[in-house]
Amino acid sequence: MTNTRDIGHWIDGKPFTGTASVTAPVTNPATGQITGQVRMADVADVRTAIDAATAAFPSWRDTSLAKRTAILFRFRELLNARKPELAAVITAEHGKVLSDALGEVTRGQEVVEFACGIPYLLEGRYTENASTGVDAYTVRAPLGPVAIISPFNFPAMVPMWFFPLAIAAGNTVVLKPSEKDPSASLWLAQLWAEAGLPPGVFNVVQGDKTAVDELLVNPAVKAVSFVGSTPVAQYVYSTATAAGKRVQALGGAKNHAVILPDADLDLAADAMVNAGFGSAGERCMAISVAVAVGDVADELVAKIAARTRRLRVGDGLAEADMGPLVTAAHRDNVRGYVESAEADGATLVVDGRDVAADDGGTDIDVSQGFWLGPTLVDHVTPDMSVYRDEIFGPVLSVVRVETYDQALELVNANPYGNGTAIFTNDGGAARRFQNEVEVGMVGINVPIPVPMAYYSFGGWKNSLFGDTHAHGSEGVRFFTRAKAITSRWLDPSHGGVNLGFPQNT
Ligand code: NAD
């Protein structure tokens, strides 16, 4: 581990190195250099974290809402003041440009702000005199220790979709972040400590399948929030539900944008470039398929191509529009899709394979970075692998169709249903699309329709297993369970011994 950082866990309010000796390299994707070694938890390490979360639960559950929200407000203030630090941590391990990393933190912060309203969100109902002298009421109680398992592409925002509400509602948390960019989670853990969160309420274990598997089956863990690829989401959902847990498992995506003939093509072209190539396409809400309807395709493709060629690809810490891919293996995988698209007869309008990465005038050596430039592929058909698979890279496919109905059929036939968008100036067509499309999040002239914190985030079909979306009112429901209480105080008479079923009188 010489010259690299030793990245460990965070358990019971402090750093924890654990007993496992296995580590995995963490790289700076812009330089290709190994910058850290992350400790991969074994089962004993994960149990230490679960034990800490279990021990902390009773007193955190009983901590007043006033005290809990005071800590949440402090966390929000610290995060708001120091988020450029966190953005730099993200860029150094993920590769996304700094402004994008800052955007991700800000969207996560919005969930913290929503969670500050937890006293209102937890309100129950009260019915006086439901029966003579009998009152009925409900409360929403926390679940206990909950697990959050997150992907590499949003190392701060995705955990923040869940933990602010989980903690605000009185649960304790074990977060298992991606092993590819583990440091953001530790930065957030340190911030919770500074905000005054008691030890054991928020814990982080680093690792891979070994750590995840223990979280999925350990009986002390009451719920699992997962975000990642569809095969792993399916596995997490089936394993953890079989172990009796409440699960929300968000999976992969293949997001289509439908561009109707009456659309503002400059708006649509800007949107395709932003949503296709932002964060190097490593967003679950990235647009990877532009569906050109009628005769707009030639003009649309020309406009997208002109914008794409102007993008600056380079180190995210310097001035660039788009950074590298997260690992060399992932870059090679995405490159393979460009090669297969070409072999399958699609037209490579902009080929990112020979991109020259920009060091932004710094002396940083980017020659070994994991680069692939933005790539625009036209005349793609649904049988090609570049269309079928989630690529998760800067590759935008254009599929040409004749009619709105054909476009809708294409979107609805896709096994994924995370996000979609329509570009049009026809309100009636947009209204039809929002009603007919089988996708969880819909944008109308908006390419990345990520819902606000007070709405809920989640897809349909193979993009979500479970029935509760993240954050918003669905998030509150996920992290709490109902308790219904029936009480009698003023009228102690109960009619004597009566084995009949109680009836309201
Ligand atoms: P991934 O599925 O490889 O990993 C996600 C998490 O699962 C990581 O913490 C990882 O360590 C763990 N993991 C990986 N393999 C596992 C296994 N076999 N058993 C148990 N755990 C395992 O995903 P990724 O590459 O980190 O992230 C990219 C994927 O996440 C894309 O498919 C993307 O669409 C998806 N994603 C979806 C959303 C959404 O909201 N639907 C949001 C962000 C990312």
PDB file of N, CA and C in Angstrom, residues 216 224 226 231-243 245-249 464-467:
ATOM      1  N   LEU A 216     -27.725  -9.110   3.057  1.00  0.00           N
ATOM      2  CA  LEU A 216     -29.000  -9.603   2.521  1.00  0.00           C
ATOM      3  C   LEU A 216     -29.648 -10.667   3.406  1.00  0.00           C
ATOM      4  N   VAL A 224     -33.570  -3.441   2.812  1.00  0.00           N
ATOM      5  CA  VAL A 224     -32.443  -3.237   1.905  1.00  0.00           C
ATOM      6  C   VAL A 224     -32.866  -2.287   0.789  1.00  0.00           C
ATOM      7  N   PHE A 226     -31.283  -1.004  -2.619  1.00  0.00           N
ATOM      8  CA  PHE A 226     -30.187  -1.319  -3.540  1.00  0.00           C
ATOM      9  C   PHE A 226     -30.338  -0.488  -4.802  1.00  0.00           C
ATOM     10  N   PRO A 231     -29.127  -7.409 -13.285  1.00  0.00           N
ATOM     11  CA  PRO A 231     -28.928  -8.778 -12.762  1.00  0.00           C
ATOM     12  C   PRO A 231     -28.676  -8.791 -11.254  1.00  0.00           C
ATOM     13  N   VAL A 232     -27.893  -7.824 -10.764  1.00  0.00           N
ATOM     14  CA  VAL A 232     -27.603  -7.797  -9.320  1.00  0.00           C
ATOM     15  C   VAL A 232     -28.850  -7.341  -8.553  1.00  0.00           C
ATOM     16  N   ALA A 233     -29.601  -6.403  -9.136  1.00  0.00           N
ATOM     17  CA  ALA A 233     -30.842  -5.945  -8.479  1.00  0.00           C
ATOM     18  C   ALA A 233     -31.814  -7.119  -8.305  1.00  0.00           C
ATOM     19  N   GLN A 234     -31.916  -7.943  -9.336  1.00  0.00           N
ATOM     20  CA  GLN A 234     -32.809  -9.115  -9.259  1.00  0.00           C
ATOM     21  C   GLN A 234     -32.348 -10.074  -8.170  1.00  0.00           C
ATOM     22  N   TYR A 235     -31.031 -10.276  -8.124  1.00  0.00           N
ATOM     23  CA  TYR A 235     -30.450 -11.180  -7.126  1.00  0.00           C
ATOM     24  C   TYR A 235     -30.685 -10.639  -5.710  1.00  0.00           C
ATOM     25  N   VAL A 236     -30.451  -9.364  -5.549  1.00  0.00           N
ATOM     26  CA  VAL A 236     -30.630  -8.732  -4.229  1.00  0.00           C
ATOM     27  C   VAL A 236     -32.095  -8.842  -3.811  1.00  0.00           C
ATOM     28  N   TYR A 237     -32.990  -8.568  -4.757  1.00  0.00           N
ATOM     29  CA  TYR A 237     -34.419  -8.585  -4.428  1.00  0.00           C
ATOM     30  C   TYR A 237     -34.857  -9.991  -4.007  1.00  0.00           C
ATOM     31  N   SER A 238     -34.469 -10.996  -4.803  1.00  0.00           N
ATOM     32  CA  SER A 238     -34.954 -12.346  -4.481  1.00  0.00           C
ATOM     33  C   SER A 238     -34.306 -12.880  -3.203  1.00  0.00           C
ATOM     34  N   THR A 239     -33.017 -12.587  -3.004  1.00  0.00           N
ATOM     35  CA  THR A 239     -32.329 -13.116  -1.820  1.00  0.00           C
ATOM     36  C   THR A 239     -32.842 -12.441  -0.540  1.00  0.00           C
ATOM     37  N   ALA A 240     -32.947 -11.128  -0.569  1.00  0.00           N
ATOM     38  CA  ALA A 240     -33.315 -10.426   0.672  1.00  0.00           C
ATOM     39  C   ALA A 240     -34.797 -10.594   0.987  1.00  0.00           C
ATOM     40  N   THR A 241     -35.657 -10.662  -0.033  1.00  0.00           N
ATOM     41  CA  THR A 241     -37.077 -10.898   0.287  1.00  0.00           C
ATOM     42  C   THR A 241     -37.258 -12.317   0.828  1.00  0.00           C
ATOM     43  N   ALA A 242     -36.485 -13.270   0.285  1.00  0.00           N
ATOM     44  CA  ALA A 242     -36.577 -14.642   0.809  1.00  0.00           C
ATOM     45  C   ALA A 242     -36.134 -14.696   2.270  1.00  0.00           C
ATOM     46  N   ALA A 243     -35.269 -13.753   2.653  1.00  0.00           N
ATOM     47  CA  ALA A 243     -34.833 -13.681   4.062  1.00  0.00           C
ATOM     48  C   ALA A 243     -35.794 -12.832   4.889  1.00  0.00           C
ATOM     49  N   LYS A 245     -36.997  -9.707   4.277  1.00  0.00           N
ATOM     50  CA  LYS A 245     -36.758  -8.257   4.390  1.00  0.00           C
ATOM     51  C   LYS A 245     -37.610  -7.468   3.403  1.00  0.00           C
ATOM     52  N   ARG A 246     -37.808  -6.225   3.749  1.00  0.00           N
ATOM     53  CA  ARG A 246     -38.418  -5.250   2.856  1.00  0.00           C
ATOM     54  C   ARG A 246     -37.322  -4.784   1.885  1.00  0.00           C
ATOM     55  N   VAL A 247     -37.591  -4.819   0.583  1.00  0.00           N
ATOM     56  CA  VAL A 247     -36.524  -4.509  -0.392  1.00  0.00           C
ATOM     57  C   VAL A 247     -37.019  -3.568  -1.482  1.00  0.00           C
ATOM     58  N   GLN A 248     -36.196  -2.607  -1.828  1.00  0.00           N
ATOM     59  CA  GLN A 248     -36.371  -1.823  -3.047  1.00  0.00           C
ATOM     60  C   GLN A 248     -35.051  -1.954  -3.803  1.00  0.00           C
ATOM     61  N   ALA A 249     -35.094  -2.505  -5.018  1.00  0.00           N
ATOM     62  CA  ALA A 249     -33.861  -2.752  -5.769  1.00  0.00           C
ATOM     63  C   ALA A 249     -33.988  -2.106  -7.144  1.00  0.00           C
ATOM     64  N   LEU A 464     -36.735  -1.609 -11.768  1.00  0.00           N
ATOM     65  CA  LEU A 464     -37.028  -1.562 -10.312  1.00  0.00           C
ATOM     66  C   LEU A 464     -37.703  -2.857  -9.867  1.00  0.00           C
ATOM     67  N   PHE A 465     -37.143  -3.476  -8.860  1.00  0.00           N
ATOM     68  CA  PHE A 465     -37.759  -4.657  -8.247  1.00  0.00           C
ATOM     69  C   PHE A 465     -38.186  -4.245  -6.836  1.00  0.00           C
ATOM     70  N   GLY A 466     -39.452  -4.490  -6.541  1.00  0.00           N
ATOM     71  CA  GLY A 466     -40.022  -3.977  -5.295  1.00  0.00           C
ATOM     72  C   GLY A 466     -41.099  -2.991  -5.687  1.00  0.00           C
ATOM     73  N   ASP A 467     -41.866  -2.498  -4.702  1.00  0.00           N
ATOM     74  CA  ASP A 467     -42.918  -1.585  -5.119  1.00  0.00           C
ATOM     75  C   ASP A 467     -42.783  -0.181  -4.582  1.00  0.00           C
TER      76      ASP A 467
END
